[in-house]
Amino acid sequence: MTRTNGTSSERRRGSDYAVLSREVSERGLLRRRRGHYTARIAITLSLLLAAWTAFVLIGPSWWQMVTAVVLGLIFTQTAFIGHDAGHGQIAESERTNRLIGWIHGDLLVGLAFGWWVDKHDRHHAHPNHEGKDPDIAGAALAFSREQALLRRHGPGRWLARSQAWLFFPMLLLEAFHLHVASVRWVVKGTGPSVRTRIVEGVLLALHLGGYLTIVLMTLTPLQALCFVLVHQGVFGLYMGCSFAPNHKGMPVLAEEAKAGFLQRQVLTSRNVRGGPAVDLLLGGLNYQIEHHLFPSMPRPNLRHAQPLVRAACERVGLAYYETGLLRSYAEVLGHLHRVGGPLRPELEY
């Protein structure tokens, strides 16, 4: 990664971003898409209601494991709407976006909207930057050689050396981790007002109470347990598979590294091609470069911004990286495998 220290090159790239931003604005790509989001929210909520209705009508049956899978997929699509609201993509009003986020995050899927916004904003400011990006600061995975070398003993060593093989199985637990982190934030959070955390705490409690009530009243205890495990497992796996291609396996910046905004956002992000099907599957996150350069841009406008962003990168000599979906997962796993290499004694480094 090229380091910059306020040089003329960095200032030039700053002006290049200003030119790109003006082009994007002149094309109207930052304007809100109310019709699109009204339809998307209506369809998603209808599917969610239909799935829970089918759940109740099917009753105590092992076929409910299919319902669990379907609900796991719909939960993730619901969370994507919360993601867009968190970036202010849906409405002009911050209050409206927050309300949409509370409904789709806290109430419908059980994830604290305020906790996620705080964490995600810090990620957007410093993607893949050690010591600054919370998404690469967890204890579960090592994302750089330096992080791996800090785990020479105990379970951390075993986990880091095998993390490429364990990555997808670990995602089955991701939803449980997000639920726990949400509750912890409500109880111990320091960022937002106490009133905000109380509101989100009430919504999370309503979600949990309603979720457990409908599951336990409909299924036998064993079926209920299996339903929750399958449903939350699919939810976490789908969420993880949607976010993993974005930055995992892309350059990780050392803690002391410096880079301009355009350079930092483009070089640490990966786009995933695949057309409308992938756009729907990944909730628009496959346009990760455009999303990081313009976080408030409505999801349906990202593909229209892509040619402008690609041309801007060519003008300034920045590598604009895009690959297929399966290839992106292979690159993520390959990176995790290489990072854990120093902890595998059978290999020489």
Coordinates of C-alpha atoms in Angstrom, one line a residue:
M1 CA 0.0 0.0 0.0
T2 CA 1.4 3.4 -1.0
R3 CA 1.8 5.7 1.9
T4 CA 1.0 9.4 1.6
N5 CA 1.7 12.3 4.0
G6 CA -0.3 15.2 2.8
T7 CA 1.7 15.3 -0.5
S8 CA 0.6 16.9 -3.8
S9 CA -0.4 13.4 -5.0
E10 CA -2.9 13.1 -2.1
R11 CA -4.3 16.6 -2.6
R12 CA -4.7 15.8 -6.3
R13 CA -6.6 12.7 -5.5
G14 CA -8.8 14.7 -3.2
S15 CA -9.6 17.0 -6.0
D16 CA -10.2 14.0 -8.3
Y17 CA -12.8 12.8 -5.8
A18 CA -14.4 16.2 -5.9
V19 CA -14.7 16.0 -9.7
L20 CA -16.2 12.5 -9.4
S21 CA -18.6 13.7 -6.7
R22 CA -19.8 16.5 -8.9
E23 CA -20.3 14.2 -11.9
V24 CA -22.4 11.8 -9.7
S25 CA -24.4 14.7 -8.3
E26 CA -25.1 16.2 -11.7
R27 CA -26.4 12.8 -12.9
G28 CA -28.9 12.9 -10.0
L29 CA -27.6 9.6 -8.6
L30 CA -27.7 10.9 -5.0
R31 CA -31.4 11.7 -5.2
R32 CA -33.7 9.5 -3.0
R33 CA -35.7 6.8 -4.7
R34 CA -38.9 6.8 -2.7
G35 CA -40.9 4.7 -5.2
H36 CA -38.2 2.0 -5.3
Y37 CA -37.9 1.8 -1.5
T38 CA -41.7 1.9 -1.0
A39 CA -42.1 -1.1 -3.2
R40 CA -39.1 -2.9 -1.8
I41 CA -40.2 -2.4 1.8
A42 CA -43.8 -3.5 0.9
I43 CA -42.6 -6.6 -0.8
T44 CA -40.2 -7.6 1.9
L45 CA -42.7 -7.0 4.7
S46 CA -45.3 -9.0 2.7
L47 CA -43.0 -11.9 2.3
L48 CA -42.1 -11.8 6.0
L49 CA -45.8 -11.8 7.0
A50 CA -46.5 -14.6 4.5
A51 CA -43.7 -16.7 5.9
W52 CA -44.8 -16.3 9.5
T53 CA -48.4 -17.0 8.5
A54 CA -47.3 -20.2 6.7
F55 CA -45.4 -21.1 9.9
V56 CA -48.5 -20.9 12.0
L57 CA -50.7 -22.8 9.5
I58 CA -48.2 -25.6 9.0
G59 CA -48.1 -26.2 12.8
P60 CA -45.9 -28.7 14.6
S61 CA -44.1 -30.4 11.7
W62 CA -40.5 -31.1 10.8
W63 CA -41.3 -29.4 7.5
Q64 CA -40.9 -26.2 9.5
M65 CA -37.1 -26.5 8.9
V66 CA -37.9 -25.4 5.4
T67 CA -39.8 -22.5 6.8
A68 CA -36.7 -21.7 8.9
V69 CA -34.5 -21.5 5.9
V70 CA -37.0 -19.2 4.1
L71 CA -37.3 -16.9 7.1
G72 CA -33.5 -16.8 7.4
L73 CA -33.3 -15.5 3.8
I74 CA -36.1 -13.0 4.4
F75 CA -34.6 -11.8 7.6
T76 CA -31.4 -10.9 5.8
Q77 CA -33.3 -9.0 3.1
T78 CA -35.0 -7.2 5.9
A79 CA -31.6 -6.3 7.4
F80 CA -30.5 -5.0 4.1
I81 CA -33.2 -2.4 4.3
G82 CA -32.0 -1.5 7.8
H83 CA -28.5 -1.1 6.3
D84 CA -29.8 1.3 3.7
A85 CA -31.7 3.3 6.3
G86 CA -28.5 3.5 8.4
H87 CA -26.8 5.2 5.5
G88 CA -29.6 7.7 5.0
Q89 CA -30.4 6.2 1.5
I90 CA -34.1 5.9 1.9
A91 CA -35.5 9.2 3.2
E92 CA -34.2 12.8 3.4
S93 CA -35.1 13.0 7.0
E94 CA -32.7 11.4 9.6
R95 CA -35.7 10.8 11.8
T96 CA -37.5 8.8 9.2
N97 CA -34.4 6.8 8.3
R98 CA -33.9 6.0 12.0
L99 CA -37.6 4.9 12.4
I100 CA -37.2 2.6 9.4
G101 CA -34.0 1.3 10.9
W102 CA -35.6 0.6 14.3
I103 CA -38.5 -1.3 12.7
H104 CA -36.4 -3.4 10.3
G105 CA -33.5 -3.9 12.6
D106 CA -34.6 -4.0 16.2
L107 CA -38.2 -5.1 15.9
L108 CA -38.2 -7.4 12.9
V109 CA -34.8 -9.1 13.0
G110 CA -33.6 -8.4 16.5
L111 CA -30.4 -6.4 15.8
A112 CA -29.8 -3.0 17.5
F113 CA -29.9 -0.3 14.8
G114 CA -27.9 2.2 16.8
W115 CA -25.1 -0.3 17.7
W116 CA -24.8 -1.3 14.0
V117 CA -24.7 2.3 12.7
D118 CA -22.0 3.3 15.1
K119 CA -19.9 0.2 14.3
H120 CA -20.5 0.5 10.5
D121 CA -19.7 4.2 10.3
R122 CA -16.3 3.5 11.9
H123 CA -15.8 0.8 9.3
H124 CA -16.7 3.1 6.5
A125 CA -14.3 5.8 7.7
H126 CA -11.3 3.4 7.8
P127 CA -12.0 0.1 5.9
N128 CA -9.4 -2.6 6.5
H129 CA -7.3 -0.3 8.6
E130 CA -5.8 -2.0 11.6
G131 CA -6.6 -0.4 14.9
K132 CA -9.4 1.7 13.3
D133 CA -11.8 -0.7 11.4
P134 CA -13.9 -2.7 14.0
D135 CA -14.7 -5.3 11.3
I136 CA -11.1 -6.6 11.4
A137 CA -10.6 -6.2 15.1
G138 CA -12.5 -9.2 16.4
A139 CA -11.1 -12.0 18.3
A140 CA -12.4 -14.8 16.1
L141 CA -10.4 -14.3 12.9
A142 CA -7.0 -12.9 12.0
F143 CA -6.9 -10.7 9.0
S144 CA -3.2 -9.9 8.8
R145 CA 0.0 -11.7 9.5
E146 CA 0.6 -9.5 12.5
Q147 CA -2.7 -10.3 14.0
A148 CA -2.0 -14.0 13.5
L149 CA 1.4 -13.8 15.2
L150 CA -0.3 -12.4 18.3
R151 CA -2.1 -15.8 18.7
R152 CA 0.7 -18.2 19.3
H153 CA -0.9 -20.0 22.2
G154 CA -4.1 -21.6 23.3
P155 CA -7.4 -21.8 21.3
G156 CA -6.5 -18.6 19.4
R157 CA -3.6 -20.4 17.7
W158 CA -5.7 -23.3 16.6
L159 CA -8.5 -21.0 15.4
A160 CA -6.1 -18.8 13.4
R161 CA -4.3 -21.6 11.7
S162 CA -7.6 -23.3 10.7
Q163 CA -9.6 -20.2 10.0
A164 CA -10.0 -20.7 6.3
W165 CA -11.7 -24.1 6.9
L166 CA -13.8 -22.8 9.8
F167 CA -14.9 -19.6 8.2
F168 CA -18.3 -20.7 6.8
P169 CA -19.1 -22.9 9.8
M170 CA -18.4 -20.0 12.1
L171 CA -20.9 -17.8 10.1
L172 CA -23.6 -20.2 11.3
L173 CA -23.1 -18.6 14.7
E174 CA -22.9 -15.0 13.4
A175 CA -26.6 -14.1 14.1
F176 CA -26.3 -15.2 17.7
H177 CA -23.2 -13.0 18.1
L178 CA -25.1 -10.0 16.6
H179 CA -28.0 -10.5 18.9
V180 CA -25.7 -10.7 22.0
A181 CA -23.8 -7.6 20.8
S182 CA -27.0 -5.7 20.4
V183 CA -28.2 -6.5 23.9
R184 CA -24.8 -5.6 25.3
W185 CA -24.9 -2.3 23.5
V186 CA -28.4 -1.5 24.9
V187 CA -27.2 -2.3 28.5
K188 CA -23.7 -0.8 28.4
G189 CA -23.6 1.5 25.3
T190 CA -22.2 4.9 25.8
G191 CA -22.7 6.5 22.4
P192 CA -26.4 7.4 21.9
S193 CA -28.7 8.9 24.5
V194 CA -30.2 6.7 27.2
R195 CA -33.6 7.4 25.7
T196 CA -32.5 5.9 22.4
R197 CA -31.1 2.8 24.0
I198 CA -34.4 2.4 26.0
V199 CA -36.5 2.6 22.8
E200 CA -34.2 0.1 21.1
G201 CA -34.2 -2.1 24.2
V202 CA -38.0 -2.2 24.2
L203 CA -38.1 -3.1 20.5
L204 CA -35.5 -5.8 20.9
A205 CA -37.5 -7.2 23.8
L206 CA -40.7 -7.2 21.7
H207 CA -38.9 -9.0 19.0
L208 CA -37.5 -11.6 21.3
G209 CA -40.7 -12.1 23.2
G210 CA -42.8 -12.3 20.0
Y211 CA -40.3 -14.7 18.3
L212 CA -40.1 -17.1 21.2
T213 CA -43.8 -17.0 21.8
I214 CA -44.8 -17.9 18.3
V215 CA -42.2 -20.6 18.0
L216 CA -42.8 -22.2 21.3
M217 CA -46.6 -22.1 20.9
T218 CA -46.5 -23.6 17.5
L219 CA -43.8 -26.3 17.7
T220 CA -42.8 -29.1 20.1
P221 CA -39.8 -28.2 22.3
L222 CA -37.4 -30.2 20.2
Q223 CA -38.8 -28.8 16.9
A224 CA -38.6 -25.3 18.4
L225 CA -34.9 -25.8 19.3
C226 CA -34.1 -27.1 15.9
F227 CA -36.1 -24.3 14.2
V228 CA -34.2 -21.6 16.0
L229 CA -30.8 -23.2 15.2
V230 CA -31.6 -23.6 11.5
H231 CA -33.3 -20.2 11.2
Q232 CA -30.6 -18.2 13.0
G233 CA -27.9 -20.3 11.3
V234 CA -29.2 -19.4 7.9
F235 CA -29.6 -15.8 8.9
G236 CA -26.0 -15.5 10.1
L237 CA -24.6 -17.5 7.2
Y238 CA -26.4 -15.4 4.6
M239 CA -25.4 -12.1 6.3
G240 CA -21.8 -13.2 6.5
C241 CA -21.7 -14.4 2.9
S242 CA -23.2 -11.0 1.8
F243 CA -20.6 -8.9 3.7
A244 CA -17.5 -11.1 3.4
P245 CA -16.7 -10.4 -0.3
N246 CA -16.7 -6.7 0.3
H247 CA -13.2 -6.3 1.9
K248 CA -11.9 -9.6 3.1
G249 CA -8.8 -10.6 1.2
M250 CA -8.3 -7.0 0.0
P251 CA -5.2 -4.9 1.2
V252 CA -5.1 -4.4 5.0
L253 CA -3.6 -1.1 6.0
A254 CA -1.1 -1.0 8.8
E255 CA -2.1 1.0 11.8
E256 CA 0.4 3.8 11.0
A257 CA -0.5 3.9 7.2
K258 CA -1.9 7.0 5.7
A259 CA -4.0 7.3 2.5
G260 CA -6.4 9.7 1.0
F261 CA -10.1 9.1 0.9
L262 CA -10.4 8.0 -2.7
Q263 CA -7.3 5.7 -2.5
R264 CA -8.4 4.2 0.8
Q265 CA -11.9 3.4 -0.2
V266 CA -11.1 2.0 -3.7
L267 CA -8.1 -0.1 -2.9
T268 CA -9.6 -1.9 0.1
S269 CA -12.9 -2.7 -1.6
R270 CA -14.0 -5.5 -4.0
N271 CA -16.9 -5.4 -6.3
V272 CA -18.8 -8.5 -7.3
R273 CA -20.3 -8.8 -10.8
G274 CA -23.2 -10.9 -11.7
G275 CA -26.1 -8.7 -12.9
P276 CA -29.6 -8.3 -11.3
A277 CA -29.5 -11.7 -9.6
V278 CA -26.4 -10.8 -7.6
D279 CA -27.7 -7.3 -7.0
L280 CA -30.7 -8.8 -5.2
L281 CA -28.8 -11.6 -3.5
L282 CA -26.2 -9.3 -2.0
G283 CA -28.5 -6.3 -1.3
G284 CA -26.5 -4.0 -3.6
L285 CA -23.4 -4.6 -1.5
N286 CA -21.7 -6.1 -4.6
Y287 CA -21.1 -2.4 -5.7
Q288 CA -18.9 -2.0 -2.7
I289 CA -16.5 0.5 -4.2
E290 CA -19.4 2.8 -5.3
H291 CA -21.1 2.3 -1.9
H292 CA -18.0 3.3 0.0
L293 CA -17.4 6.4 -2.1
F294 CA -21.0 7.5 -1.8
P295 CA -22.6 5.7 1.3
S296 CA -25.8 7.7 1.1
M297 CA -26.4 6.8 -2.6
P298 CA -29.7 4.8 -2.9
R299 CA -29.0 1.2 -3.7
P300 CA -30.6 1.1 -7.2
N301 CA -28.4 4.0 -8.3
L302 CA -25.1 2.2 -7.5
R303 CA -24.9 0.4 -10.8
H304 CA -25.5 3.6 -12.7
A305 CA -22.5 5.2 -10.8
Q306 CA -20.2 2.3 -11.7
P307 CA -19.1 3.6 -15.1
L308 CA -18.3 7.0 -13.6
V309 CA -16.3 5.5 -10.8
R310 CA -14.4 3.1 -13.0
A311 CA -13.5 6.0 -15.4
A312 CA -12.3 8.1 -12.4
C313 CA -10.1 5.3 -11.1
E314 CA -8.6 4.9 -14.6
R315 CA -7.8 8.7 -14.7
V316 CA -5.9 8.6 -11.5
G317 CA -4.3 5.2 -11.9
L318 CA -6.2 3.4 -9.1
A319 CA -6.9 -0.3 -9.4
Y320 CA -10.6 -0.9 -9.6
Y321 CA -11.1 -4.5 -8.6
E322 CA -14.2 -6.6 -9.6
T323 CA -14.6 -10.3 -9.8
G324 CA -17.3 -13.0 -9.8
L325 CA -19.1 -14.2 -6.7
L326 CA -17.5 -17.6 -6.3
R327 CA -14.1 -16.2 -7.1
S328 CA -14.6 -13.6 -4.3
Y329 CA -15.2 -16.3 -1.8
A330 CA -12.1 -18.2 -3.0
E331 CA -10.1 -15.1 -2.5
V332 CA -11.4 -14.6 1.0
L333 CA -10.6 -18.2 2.0
G334 CA -7.2 -18.0 0.3
H335 CA -6.3 -14.8 2.2
L336 CA -7.4 -16.3 5.6
H337 CA -5.4 -19.4 4.8
R338 CA -2.2 -17.4 4.0
V339 CA -2.6 -15.3 7.1
G340 CA -2.8 -18.3 9.3
G341 CA 0.2 -19.9 7.6
P342 CA 2.8 -18.8 10.2
L343 CA 1.0 -20.8 12.9
R344 CA 1.0 -24.1 10.9
P345 CA 4.3 -25.8 11.9
E346 CA 4.1 -28.2 8.9
L347 CA 4.9 -25.3 6.6
E348 CA 8.0 -23.2 6.4
Y349 CA 7.9 -19.4 6.1

